[in-house]
Coordinates of C-alpha atoms in Angstrom, one line a residue:
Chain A
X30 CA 0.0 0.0 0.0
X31 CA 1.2 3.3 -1.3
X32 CA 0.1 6.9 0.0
X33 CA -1.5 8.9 -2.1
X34 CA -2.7 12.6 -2.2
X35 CA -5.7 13.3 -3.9
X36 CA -8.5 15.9 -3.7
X37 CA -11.3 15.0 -1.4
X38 CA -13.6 14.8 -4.3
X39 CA -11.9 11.8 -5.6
X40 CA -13.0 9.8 -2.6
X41 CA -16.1 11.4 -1.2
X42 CA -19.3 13.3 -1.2
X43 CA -20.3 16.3 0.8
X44 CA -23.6 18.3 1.2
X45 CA -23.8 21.7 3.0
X46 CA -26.6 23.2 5.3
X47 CA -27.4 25.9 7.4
X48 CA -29.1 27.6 10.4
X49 CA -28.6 31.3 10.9
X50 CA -24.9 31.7 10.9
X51 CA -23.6 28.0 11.2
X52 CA -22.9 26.2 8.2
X53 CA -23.0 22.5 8.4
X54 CA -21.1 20.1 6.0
X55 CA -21.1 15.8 6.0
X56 CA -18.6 14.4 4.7
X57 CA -19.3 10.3 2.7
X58 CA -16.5 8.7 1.9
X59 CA -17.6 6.5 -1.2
X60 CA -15.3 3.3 -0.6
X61 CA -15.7 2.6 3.5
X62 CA -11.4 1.4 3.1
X63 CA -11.0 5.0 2.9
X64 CA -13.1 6.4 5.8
X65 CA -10.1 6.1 8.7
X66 CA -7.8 7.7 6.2
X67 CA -9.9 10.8 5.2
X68 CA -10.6 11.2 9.4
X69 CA -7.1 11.4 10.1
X70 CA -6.8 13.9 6.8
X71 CA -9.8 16.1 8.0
X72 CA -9.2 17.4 11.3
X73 CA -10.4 20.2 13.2
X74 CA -6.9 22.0 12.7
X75 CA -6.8 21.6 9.3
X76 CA -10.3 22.7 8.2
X77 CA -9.5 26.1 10.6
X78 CA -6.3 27.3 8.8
X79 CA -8.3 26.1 5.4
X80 CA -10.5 29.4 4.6
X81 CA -9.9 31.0 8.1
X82 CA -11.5 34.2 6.6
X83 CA -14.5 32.3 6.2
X84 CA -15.1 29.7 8.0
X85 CA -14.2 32.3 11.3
X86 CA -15.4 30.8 14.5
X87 CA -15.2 27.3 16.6
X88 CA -15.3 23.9 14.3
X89 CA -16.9 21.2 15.5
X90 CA -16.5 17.6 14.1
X91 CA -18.8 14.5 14.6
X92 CA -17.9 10.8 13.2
X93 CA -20.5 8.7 12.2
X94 CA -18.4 5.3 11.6
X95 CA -21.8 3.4 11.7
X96 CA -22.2 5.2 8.5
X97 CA -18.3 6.1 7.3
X98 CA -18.9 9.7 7.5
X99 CA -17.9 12.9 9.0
X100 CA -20.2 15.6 10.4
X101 CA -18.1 19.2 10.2
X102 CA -20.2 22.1 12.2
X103 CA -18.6 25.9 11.4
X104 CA -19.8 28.5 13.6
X105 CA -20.0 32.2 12.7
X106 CA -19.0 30.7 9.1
X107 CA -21.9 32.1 6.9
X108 CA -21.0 36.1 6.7
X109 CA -23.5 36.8 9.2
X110 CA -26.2 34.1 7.9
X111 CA -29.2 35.0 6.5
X112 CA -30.1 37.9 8.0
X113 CA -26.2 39.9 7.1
X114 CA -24.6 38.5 4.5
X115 CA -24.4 39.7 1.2
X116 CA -23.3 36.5 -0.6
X117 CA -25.2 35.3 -3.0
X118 CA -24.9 32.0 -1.9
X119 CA -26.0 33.2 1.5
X120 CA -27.1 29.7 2.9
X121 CA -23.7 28.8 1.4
X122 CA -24.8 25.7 -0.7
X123 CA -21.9 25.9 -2.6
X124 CA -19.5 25.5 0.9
X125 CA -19.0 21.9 0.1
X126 CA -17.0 22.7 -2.8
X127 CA -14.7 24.3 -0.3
X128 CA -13.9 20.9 1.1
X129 CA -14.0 19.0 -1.8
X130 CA -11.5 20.5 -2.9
X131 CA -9.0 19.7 0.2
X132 CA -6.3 17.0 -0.5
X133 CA -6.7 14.5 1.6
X134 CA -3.9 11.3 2.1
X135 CA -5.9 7.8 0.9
X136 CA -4.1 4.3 0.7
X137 CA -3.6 2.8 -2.8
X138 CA -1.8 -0.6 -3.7
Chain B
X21 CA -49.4 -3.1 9.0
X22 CA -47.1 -0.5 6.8
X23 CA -48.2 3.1 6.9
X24 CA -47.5 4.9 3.4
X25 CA -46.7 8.9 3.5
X26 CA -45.5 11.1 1.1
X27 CA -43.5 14.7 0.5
X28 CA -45.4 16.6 -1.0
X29 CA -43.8 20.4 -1.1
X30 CA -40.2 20.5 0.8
X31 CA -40.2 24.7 0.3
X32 CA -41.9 27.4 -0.6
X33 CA -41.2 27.0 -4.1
X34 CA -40.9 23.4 -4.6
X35 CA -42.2 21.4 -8.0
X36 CA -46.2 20.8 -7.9
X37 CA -46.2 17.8 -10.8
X38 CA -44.5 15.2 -8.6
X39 CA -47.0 16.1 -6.0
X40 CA -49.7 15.3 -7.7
X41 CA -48.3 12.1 -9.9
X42 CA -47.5 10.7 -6.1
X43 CA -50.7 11.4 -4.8
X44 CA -52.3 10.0 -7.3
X45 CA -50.1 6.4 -7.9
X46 CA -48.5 6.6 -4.6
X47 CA -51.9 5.1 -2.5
X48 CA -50.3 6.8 0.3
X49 CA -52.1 7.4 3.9
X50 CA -50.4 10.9 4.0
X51 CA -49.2 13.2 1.9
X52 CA -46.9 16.5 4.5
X53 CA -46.4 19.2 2.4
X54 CA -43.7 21.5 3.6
X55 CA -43.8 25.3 3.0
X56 CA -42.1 27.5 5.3
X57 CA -38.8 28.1 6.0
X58 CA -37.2 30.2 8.7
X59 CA -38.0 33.1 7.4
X60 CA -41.4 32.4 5.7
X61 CA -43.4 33.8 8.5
X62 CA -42.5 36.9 8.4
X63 CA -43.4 37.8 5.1
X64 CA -46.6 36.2 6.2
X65 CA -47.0 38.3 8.8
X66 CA -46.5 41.2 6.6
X67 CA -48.6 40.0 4.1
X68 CA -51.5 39.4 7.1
X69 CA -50.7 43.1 8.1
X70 CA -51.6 45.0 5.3
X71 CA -54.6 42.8 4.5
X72 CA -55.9 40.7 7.3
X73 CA -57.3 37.6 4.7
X74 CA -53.9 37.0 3.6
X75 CA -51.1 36.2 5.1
X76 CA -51.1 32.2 4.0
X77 CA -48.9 30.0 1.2
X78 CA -49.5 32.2 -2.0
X79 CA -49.8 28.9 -3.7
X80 CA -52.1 27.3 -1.7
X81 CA -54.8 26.5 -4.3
X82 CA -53.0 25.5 -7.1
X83 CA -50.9 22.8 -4.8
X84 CA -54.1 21.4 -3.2
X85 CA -56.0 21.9 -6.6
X86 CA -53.3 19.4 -7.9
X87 CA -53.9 16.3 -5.2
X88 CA -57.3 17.0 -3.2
X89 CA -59.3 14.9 -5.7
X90 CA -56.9 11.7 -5.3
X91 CA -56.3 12.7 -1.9
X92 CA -60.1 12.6 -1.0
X93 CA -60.9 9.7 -3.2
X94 CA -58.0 7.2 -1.7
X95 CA -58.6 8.7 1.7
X96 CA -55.1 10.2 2.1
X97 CA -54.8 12.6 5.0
X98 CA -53.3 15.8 3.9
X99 CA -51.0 17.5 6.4
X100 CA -49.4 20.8 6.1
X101 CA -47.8 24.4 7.4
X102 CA -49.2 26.2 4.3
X103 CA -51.1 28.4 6.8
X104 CA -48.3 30.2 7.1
X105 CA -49.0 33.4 9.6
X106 CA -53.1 32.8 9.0
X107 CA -54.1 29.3 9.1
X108 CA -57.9 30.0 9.5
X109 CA -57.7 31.9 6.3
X110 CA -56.0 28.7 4.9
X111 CA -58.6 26.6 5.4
X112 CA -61.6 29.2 4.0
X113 CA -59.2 28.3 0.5
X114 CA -59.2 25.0 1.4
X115 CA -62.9 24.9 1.3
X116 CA -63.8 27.6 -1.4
X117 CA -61.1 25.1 -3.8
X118 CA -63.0 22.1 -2.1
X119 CA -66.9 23.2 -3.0
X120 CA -65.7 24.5 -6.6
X121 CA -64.1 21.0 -7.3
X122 CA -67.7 19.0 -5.9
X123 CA -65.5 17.5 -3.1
X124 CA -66.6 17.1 0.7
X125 CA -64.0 17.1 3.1
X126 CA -63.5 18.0 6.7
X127 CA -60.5 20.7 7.1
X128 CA -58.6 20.7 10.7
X129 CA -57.2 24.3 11.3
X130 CA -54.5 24.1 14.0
X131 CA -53.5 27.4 15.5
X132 CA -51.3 28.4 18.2
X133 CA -47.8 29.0 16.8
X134 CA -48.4 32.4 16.6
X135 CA -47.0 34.0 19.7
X136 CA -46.1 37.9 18.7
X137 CA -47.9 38.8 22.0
X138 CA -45.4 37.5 24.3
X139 CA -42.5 39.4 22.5
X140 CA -42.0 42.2 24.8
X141 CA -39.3 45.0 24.3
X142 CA -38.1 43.1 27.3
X143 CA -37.4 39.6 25.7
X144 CA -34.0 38.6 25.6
X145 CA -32.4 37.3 22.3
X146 CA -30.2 34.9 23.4
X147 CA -27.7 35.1 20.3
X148 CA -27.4 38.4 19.9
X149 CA -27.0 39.0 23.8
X150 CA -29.7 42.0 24.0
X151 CA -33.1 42.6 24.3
X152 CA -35.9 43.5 21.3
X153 CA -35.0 47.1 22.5
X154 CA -31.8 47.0 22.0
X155 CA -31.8 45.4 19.3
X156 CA -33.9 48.4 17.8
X157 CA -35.4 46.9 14.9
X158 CA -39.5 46.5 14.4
X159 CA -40.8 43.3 15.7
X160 CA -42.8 41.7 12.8
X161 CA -44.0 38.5 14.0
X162 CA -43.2 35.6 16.1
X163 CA -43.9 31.9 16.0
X164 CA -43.1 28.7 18.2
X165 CA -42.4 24.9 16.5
X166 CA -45.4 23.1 17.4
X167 CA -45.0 19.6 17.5
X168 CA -47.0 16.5 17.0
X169 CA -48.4 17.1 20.5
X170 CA -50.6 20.1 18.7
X171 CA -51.7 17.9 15.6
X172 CA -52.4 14.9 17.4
X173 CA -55.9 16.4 18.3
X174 CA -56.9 17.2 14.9
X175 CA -55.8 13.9 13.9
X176 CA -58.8 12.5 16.0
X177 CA -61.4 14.3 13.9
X178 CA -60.0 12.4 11.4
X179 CA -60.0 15.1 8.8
X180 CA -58.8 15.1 4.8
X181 CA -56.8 18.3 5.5
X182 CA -54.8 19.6 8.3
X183 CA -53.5 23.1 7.8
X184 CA -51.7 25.0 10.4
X185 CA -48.5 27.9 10.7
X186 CA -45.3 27.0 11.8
X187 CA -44.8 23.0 13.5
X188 CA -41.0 22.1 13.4
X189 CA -40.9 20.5 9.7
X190 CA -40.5 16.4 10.9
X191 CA -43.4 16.7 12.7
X192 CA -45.8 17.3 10.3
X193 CA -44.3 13.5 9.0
X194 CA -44.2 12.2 12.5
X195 CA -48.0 13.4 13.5
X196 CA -49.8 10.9 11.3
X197 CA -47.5 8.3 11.5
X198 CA -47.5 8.3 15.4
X199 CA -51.2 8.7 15.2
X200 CA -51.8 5.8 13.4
X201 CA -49.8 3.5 14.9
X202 CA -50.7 5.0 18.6
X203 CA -47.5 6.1 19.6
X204 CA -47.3 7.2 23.5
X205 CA -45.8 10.7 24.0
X206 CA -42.9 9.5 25.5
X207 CA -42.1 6.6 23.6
X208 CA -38.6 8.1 22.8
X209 CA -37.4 5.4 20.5
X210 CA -40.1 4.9 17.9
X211 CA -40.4 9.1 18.0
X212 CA -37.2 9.5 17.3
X213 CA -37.1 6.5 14.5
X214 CA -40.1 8.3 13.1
X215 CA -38.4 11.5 13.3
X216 CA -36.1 9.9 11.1
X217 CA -38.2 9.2 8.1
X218 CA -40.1 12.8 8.4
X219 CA -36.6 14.3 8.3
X220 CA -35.7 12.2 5.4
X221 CA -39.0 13.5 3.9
X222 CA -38.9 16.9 4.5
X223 CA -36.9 17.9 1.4
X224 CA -38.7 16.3 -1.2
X225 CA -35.9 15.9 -3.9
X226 CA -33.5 16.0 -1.9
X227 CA -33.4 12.5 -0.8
X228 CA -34.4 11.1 -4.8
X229 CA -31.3 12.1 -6.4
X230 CA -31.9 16.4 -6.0
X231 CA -29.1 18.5 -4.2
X232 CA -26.8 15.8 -5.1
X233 CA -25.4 15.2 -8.9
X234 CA -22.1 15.8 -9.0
X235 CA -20.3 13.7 -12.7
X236 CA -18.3 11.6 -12.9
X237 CA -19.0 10.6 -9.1
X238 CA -22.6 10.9 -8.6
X239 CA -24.9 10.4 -11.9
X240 CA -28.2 11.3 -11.4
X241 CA -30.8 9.4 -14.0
X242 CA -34.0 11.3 -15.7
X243 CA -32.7 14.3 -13.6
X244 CA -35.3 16.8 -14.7
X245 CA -38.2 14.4 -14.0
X246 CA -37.2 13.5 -10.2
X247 CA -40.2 11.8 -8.4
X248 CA -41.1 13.1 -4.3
X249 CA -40.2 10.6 -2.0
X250 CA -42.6 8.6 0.1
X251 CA -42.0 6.0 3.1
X252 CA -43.3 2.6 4.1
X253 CA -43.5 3.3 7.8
X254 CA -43.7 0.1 10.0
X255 CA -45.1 0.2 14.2
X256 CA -41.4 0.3 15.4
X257 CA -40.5 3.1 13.3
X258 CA -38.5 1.8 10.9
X259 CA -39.2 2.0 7.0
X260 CA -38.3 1.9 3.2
X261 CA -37.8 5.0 1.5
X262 CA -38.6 4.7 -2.0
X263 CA -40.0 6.9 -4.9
X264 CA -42.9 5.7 -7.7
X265 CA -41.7 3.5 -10.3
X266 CA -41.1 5.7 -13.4
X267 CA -40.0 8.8 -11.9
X268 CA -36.4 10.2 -12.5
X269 CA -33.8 10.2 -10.0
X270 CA -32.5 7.8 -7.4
X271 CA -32.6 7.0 -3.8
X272 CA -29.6 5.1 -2.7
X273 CA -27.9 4.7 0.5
X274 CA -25.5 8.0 -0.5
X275 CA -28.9 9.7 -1.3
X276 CA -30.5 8.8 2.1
X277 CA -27.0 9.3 4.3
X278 CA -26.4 12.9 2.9
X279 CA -30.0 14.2 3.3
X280 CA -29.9 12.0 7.2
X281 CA -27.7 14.9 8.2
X282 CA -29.0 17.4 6.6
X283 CA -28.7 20.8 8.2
X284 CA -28.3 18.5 11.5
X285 CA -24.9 19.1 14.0
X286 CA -24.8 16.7 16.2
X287 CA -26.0 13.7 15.0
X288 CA -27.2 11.9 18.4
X289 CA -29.0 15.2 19.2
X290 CA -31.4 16.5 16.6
X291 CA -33.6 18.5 19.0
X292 CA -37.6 18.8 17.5
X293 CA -40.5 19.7 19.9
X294 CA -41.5 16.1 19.9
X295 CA -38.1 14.2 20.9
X296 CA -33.9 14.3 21.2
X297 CA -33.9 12.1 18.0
X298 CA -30.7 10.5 17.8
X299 CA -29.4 9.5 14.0
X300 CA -25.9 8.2 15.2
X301 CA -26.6 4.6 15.0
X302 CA -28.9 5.0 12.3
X303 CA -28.4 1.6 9.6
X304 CA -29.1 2.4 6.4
X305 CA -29.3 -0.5 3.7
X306 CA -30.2 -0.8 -0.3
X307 CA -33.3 -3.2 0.3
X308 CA -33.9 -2.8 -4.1
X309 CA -33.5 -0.5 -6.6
X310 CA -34.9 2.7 -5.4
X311 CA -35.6 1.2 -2.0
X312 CA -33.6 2.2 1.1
X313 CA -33.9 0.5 4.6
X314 CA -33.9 2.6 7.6
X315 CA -33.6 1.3 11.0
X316 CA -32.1 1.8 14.2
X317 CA -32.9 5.7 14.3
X318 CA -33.5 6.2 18.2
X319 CA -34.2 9.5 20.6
X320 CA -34.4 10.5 24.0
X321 CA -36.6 12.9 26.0
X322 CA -38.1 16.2 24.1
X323 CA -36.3 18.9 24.9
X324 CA -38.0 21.4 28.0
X325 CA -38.7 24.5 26.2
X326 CA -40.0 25.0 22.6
X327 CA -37.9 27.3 20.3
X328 CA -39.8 29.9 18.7
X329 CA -38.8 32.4 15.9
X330 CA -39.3 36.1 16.1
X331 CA -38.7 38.1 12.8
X332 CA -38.1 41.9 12.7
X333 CA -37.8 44.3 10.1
X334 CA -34.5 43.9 8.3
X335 CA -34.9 46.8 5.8
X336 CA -34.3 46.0 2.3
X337 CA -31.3 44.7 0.5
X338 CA -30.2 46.1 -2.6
X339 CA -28.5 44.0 -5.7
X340 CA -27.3 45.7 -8.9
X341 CA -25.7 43.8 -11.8
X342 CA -23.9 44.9 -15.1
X343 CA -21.5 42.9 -17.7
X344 CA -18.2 43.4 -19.3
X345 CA -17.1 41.0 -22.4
X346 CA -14.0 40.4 -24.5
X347 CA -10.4 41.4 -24.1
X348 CA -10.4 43.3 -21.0
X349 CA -13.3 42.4 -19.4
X350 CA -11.9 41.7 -15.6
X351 CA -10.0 44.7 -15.8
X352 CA -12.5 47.5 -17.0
X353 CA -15.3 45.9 -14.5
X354 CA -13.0 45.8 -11.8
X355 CA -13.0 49.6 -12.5
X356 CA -17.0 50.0 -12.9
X357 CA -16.3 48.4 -9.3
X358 CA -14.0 50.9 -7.7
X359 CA -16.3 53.7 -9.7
X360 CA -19.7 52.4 -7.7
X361 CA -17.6 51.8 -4.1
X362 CA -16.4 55.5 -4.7
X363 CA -19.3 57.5 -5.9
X364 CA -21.7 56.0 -3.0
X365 CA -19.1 56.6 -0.1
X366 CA -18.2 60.4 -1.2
X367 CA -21.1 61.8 -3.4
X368 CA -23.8 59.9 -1.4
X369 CA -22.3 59.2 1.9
X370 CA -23.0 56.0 1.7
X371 CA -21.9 54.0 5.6
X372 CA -22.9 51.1 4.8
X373 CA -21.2 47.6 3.8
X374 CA -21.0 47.3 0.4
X375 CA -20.1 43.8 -1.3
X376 CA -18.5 44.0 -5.0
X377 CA -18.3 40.4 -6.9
X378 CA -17.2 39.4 -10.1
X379 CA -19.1 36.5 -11.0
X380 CA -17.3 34.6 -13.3
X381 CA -14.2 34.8 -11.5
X382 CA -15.3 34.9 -8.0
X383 CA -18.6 35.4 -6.1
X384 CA -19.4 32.6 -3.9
X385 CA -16.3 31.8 -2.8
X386 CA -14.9 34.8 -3.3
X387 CA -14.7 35.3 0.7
X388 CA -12.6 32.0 1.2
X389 CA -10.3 32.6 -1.7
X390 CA -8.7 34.3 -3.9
X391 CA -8.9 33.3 -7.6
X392 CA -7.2 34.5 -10.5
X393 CA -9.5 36.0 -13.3
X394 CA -9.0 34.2 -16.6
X395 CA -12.3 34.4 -18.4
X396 CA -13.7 37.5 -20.9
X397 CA -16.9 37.5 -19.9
X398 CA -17.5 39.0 -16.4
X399 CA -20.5 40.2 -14.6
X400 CA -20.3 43.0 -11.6
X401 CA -22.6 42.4 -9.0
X402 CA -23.2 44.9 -6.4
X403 CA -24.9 44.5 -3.2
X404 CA -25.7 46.5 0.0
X405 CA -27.9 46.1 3.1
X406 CA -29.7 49.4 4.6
X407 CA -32.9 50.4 6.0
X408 CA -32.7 53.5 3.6
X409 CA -34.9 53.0 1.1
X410 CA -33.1 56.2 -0.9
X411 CA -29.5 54.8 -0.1
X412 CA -30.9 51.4 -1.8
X413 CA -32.2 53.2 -4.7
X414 CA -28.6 54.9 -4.8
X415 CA -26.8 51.8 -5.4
X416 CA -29.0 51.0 -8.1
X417 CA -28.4 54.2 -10.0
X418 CA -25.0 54.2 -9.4
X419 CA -24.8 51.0 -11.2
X420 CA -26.8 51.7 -13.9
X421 CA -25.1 54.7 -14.5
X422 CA -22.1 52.9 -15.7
X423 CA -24.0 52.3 -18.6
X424 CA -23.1 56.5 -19.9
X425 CA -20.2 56.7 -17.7
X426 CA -18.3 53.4 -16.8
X427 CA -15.7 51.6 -18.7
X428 CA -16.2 50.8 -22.5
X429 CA -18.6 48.2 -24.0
X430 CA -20.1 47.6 -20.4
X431 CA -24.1 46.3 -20.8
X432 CA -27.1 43.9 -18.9
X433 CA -28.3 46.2 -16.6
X434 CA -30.5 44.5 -13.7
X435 CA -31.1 45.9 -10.5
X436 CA -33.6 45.4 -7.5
X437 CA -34.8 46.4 -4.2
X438 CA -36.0 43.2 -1.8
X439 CA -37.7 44.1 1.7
X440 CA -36.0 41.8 4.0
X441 CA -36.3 40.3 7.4
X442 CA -34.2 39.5 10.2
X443 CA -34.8 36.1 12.2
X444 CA -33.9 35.3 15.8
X445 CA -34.6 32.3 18.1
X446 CA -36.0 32.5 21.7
X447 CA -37.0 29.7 24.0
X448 CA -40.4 29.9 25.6
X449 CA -42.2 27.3 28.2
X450 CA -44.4 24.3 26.8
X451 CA -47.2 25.6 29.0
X452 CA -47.3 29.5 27.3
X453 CA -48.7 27.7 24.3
X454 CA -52.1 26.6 23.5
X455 CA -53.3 25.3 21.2
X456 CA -56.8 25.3 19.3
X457 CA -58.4 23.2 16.5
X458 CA -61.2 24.4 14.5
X459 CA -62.8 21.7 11.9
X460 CA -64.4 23.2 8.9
X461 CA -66.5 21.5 6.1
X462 CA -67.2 22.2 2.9

């Protein structure tokens, strides 16, 4: 088995939602060989120095392994939500696409 | 015994024709249509305040217009928050549509949501850290989540329609499933299983294949004909969701899992008025093509207080667009930009925050990173919240002027004014609320 980098949309899916000004992203890794892999890739330290002037407040990360996936919660992470921002996006659908596009280190033969 | 029930709206704008193909070939028990998000009610309210019969889903007819026959015919209870901030006027539709389309049914209104009166200037906003006075904006409207504990009642008159305002979304899935199979109050475990499925539900599309295509990795099949979902509820709470045979889309296990924890943060504690639903455990499982098995969705005790929604008057916000093509284009609209961010702070005075995105090179992300522009054809978009009406109209001009005074070759003027609403959560005692059912016929 080899190491490999490879953007995190190779090996998984996402899917963004919010609530006022908290953004909310799972994480699915497609093959479940991958799932311990893309966990030790995707940690709270790494998703805060990702887009810091973004995603600006506390991270919080929940595993799921009874489903191989990864529950990211960003606080103050939505330009002031709703009710402030002047994103387009201002639910911030298109957040995923933020972390899809991470590398992340998978196992290969 | 396997009770059916169906999505039938999942927003305010959702699809109408896959409503009405499910009620009709679905032979569902239920069909929840979900119209209201967050911010929903307040327009309501405004709409109720400037003429006292409004106030309700503006689409109300032509969504019930499209199942009520099949719906009354197959006996399939229709649930639903299309009320909006006036459910009694709701169901005066309901029967008006009902008596023009020769049907006789028996309408539940459910108020009680609506709890403006107990917003005083004293109420504390526990996110923003003040009270409604100092927070200083108008209060518009506020409403609680009711729960299944408010529709169970109007279940029992065993109605064809159940309108009512705001009722957190899953429980206007998990009222008629819990009412048909008799579900105690406090049987955690099967209202959190059934929690589940209405949260699955809630978002129509979203669990058939919608919110999700993403090629090469995720293929979506027939993707502009997607079919609403529907369940096949058993008595312990667990089911299949599934979609009609013939419909576009999917529902797989990566369908189910991504709309599961949808909008959800921690995944053992998805707090509703009706239980702590716990999706951590959760086994999801292909059970056929199109077919998903969910079971081991659990919960624990409701939570104490019910959260309620107050919405205040947010001003309006202001969005102005205009387009640069060809060799150039990034450059001279990056100029039309610094011409609008100058001419609004020094000829109008403008104090406001005011956002300037290309789109084509960066808008969405722009506040994460920063891209290098590469493409010709480039679009400015300006936009700035105020409760000035006349500094909103400002922005507008000033973009529009660009058209005799920006850059070169510079064209696609759009520009408009939306009223807007601000939204903040309070917590108010189960008791404060109550809750009454009025059953018209028509």
């Amino acid at each position: 088995m080899n190491r490999h980098t490879v953007p995190l949309r190779e090996v998984a899916s996402a899917r963004t939602g919010d609530k006022g000004n908290i953004s909310c992203v799972s994480v699915w890794v497609y093959d479940p060989r991958d799932y311990e892999a893309v966990k030790a890739s995707l940690t709270v330290e790494r998703l805060a120095q990702a887009y810091p002037a973004l995603w600006r407040g506390p991270i919080q990360r929940y595993e799921v392994p009874a489903l191989h996936g990864l529950n990211f919660v960003f606080h103050d992470a939505l330009e002031g939500g709703v009710n402030a921002s002047l994103n387009l996006d201002f639910h911030g659908k298109s957040f995923s696409f933020l972390l899809l596009a991470l590398d992340v280190e998978v196992q290969r033969p | 015994m396997t009770f059916r029930i169906g999505a039938g709206a999942g927003f305010a704008g959702d699809r109408i024709d896959p409503a009405r193909d499910l009620a009709e070939r679905g032979r569902l028990d239920a069909l929840a249509f979900e119209c209201l998000a967050e911010r929903t009610l307040a327009y309501g309210h405004l709409a109720r305040m400037a003429d006292p019969d409004k106030g309700y889903h503006g689409f109300i007819e032509r969504r019930l217009e499209a199942v009520l026959a099949a719906c009354v015919r197959q006996r399939t209870t229709i649930v639903t928050n299309m009320g909006v901030a006036n459910p009694r006027a709701a169901g005066r539709i309901a029967v008006a549509l009902a008596r023009r389309l020769g049907l006789k049914i028996r309408v539940a209104v459910v108020e009680g949501d609506d709890v403006t009166g107990q917003v005083t200037p004293d109420t504390f906003l526990p996110e923003l850290g003040r009270t409604v006075r100092e927070q200083g904006l108008r209060v518009v409207g506020a409403n609680v989540y009711l729960g299944i504990e408010a529709l169970l009642p109007a279940l029992d008159a065993e109605p064809h329609l159940v309108i009512t305002g705001r009722v957190a979304d899953p429980s206007l899935f998990l009222a008629p499933i819990a009412h048909r199979f008799g579900w105690r109050p406090d049987d955690w475990q099967r209202l959190g299983a059934g929690t589940a499925i209405g949260h699955l539900l809630e978002c129509t599309t979203q669990v058939t294949g919608g919110y999700f295509a993403d090629p090469p990795y995720k293929v979506v099949p027939n993707i502009a004909r997607l079919g609403f979902p529907f369940a096949e509820v058993e008595g312990d709470g667990s089911g299949i969701v599934t979609k009609l045979d013939g419909t576009g889309g999917l529902v797989s296990e990566l369908t189910v899992k991504e709309q599961l924890l949808y909008e959800v943060h921690d995944p053992s504690a998805y707090l509703t008025p009706d239980v702590t639903a716990d999706f951590a455990g959760t086994r999801v499982q292909q059970a056929g093509k199109d077919r998903v098995h969910i079971v081991n969705a659990s919960g624990r005790e409701r939570p104490a207080l019910l959260k309620a929604i107050v919405g205040f008057d947010g001003g309006f916000l202001a969005e102005a667009e205009f387009s640069y093509a060809g060799a150039g284009a990034v450059e001279r609209a990056q100029i039309a930009a610094a011409i609008v961010r100058e001419r609004m702070a020094e000829v109008h005075g403008c104090r406001e925050v005011l956002r300037l995105d290309l789109i084509g090179v960066n808008a969405l992300h722009a506040t994460a990173i920063h891209r290098p522009a590469q493409t010709t054809d480039v679009r400015l978009r300006a936009a700035m919240r105020t409760h000035d009406r006349r500094m909103a109209e400002n922005l507008l001009s000033e973009v529009e002027s660009l058209w005799l005074g920006g850059p070169a070759g510079g064209g696609g003027y759009r520009g408009g004014i939306t009223p807007s609403v601000n939204t903040q959560p309070i917590y108010v005692e189960r008791d404060a609320i109550s809750v009454n059912v009025e059953v018209l016929q028509s």
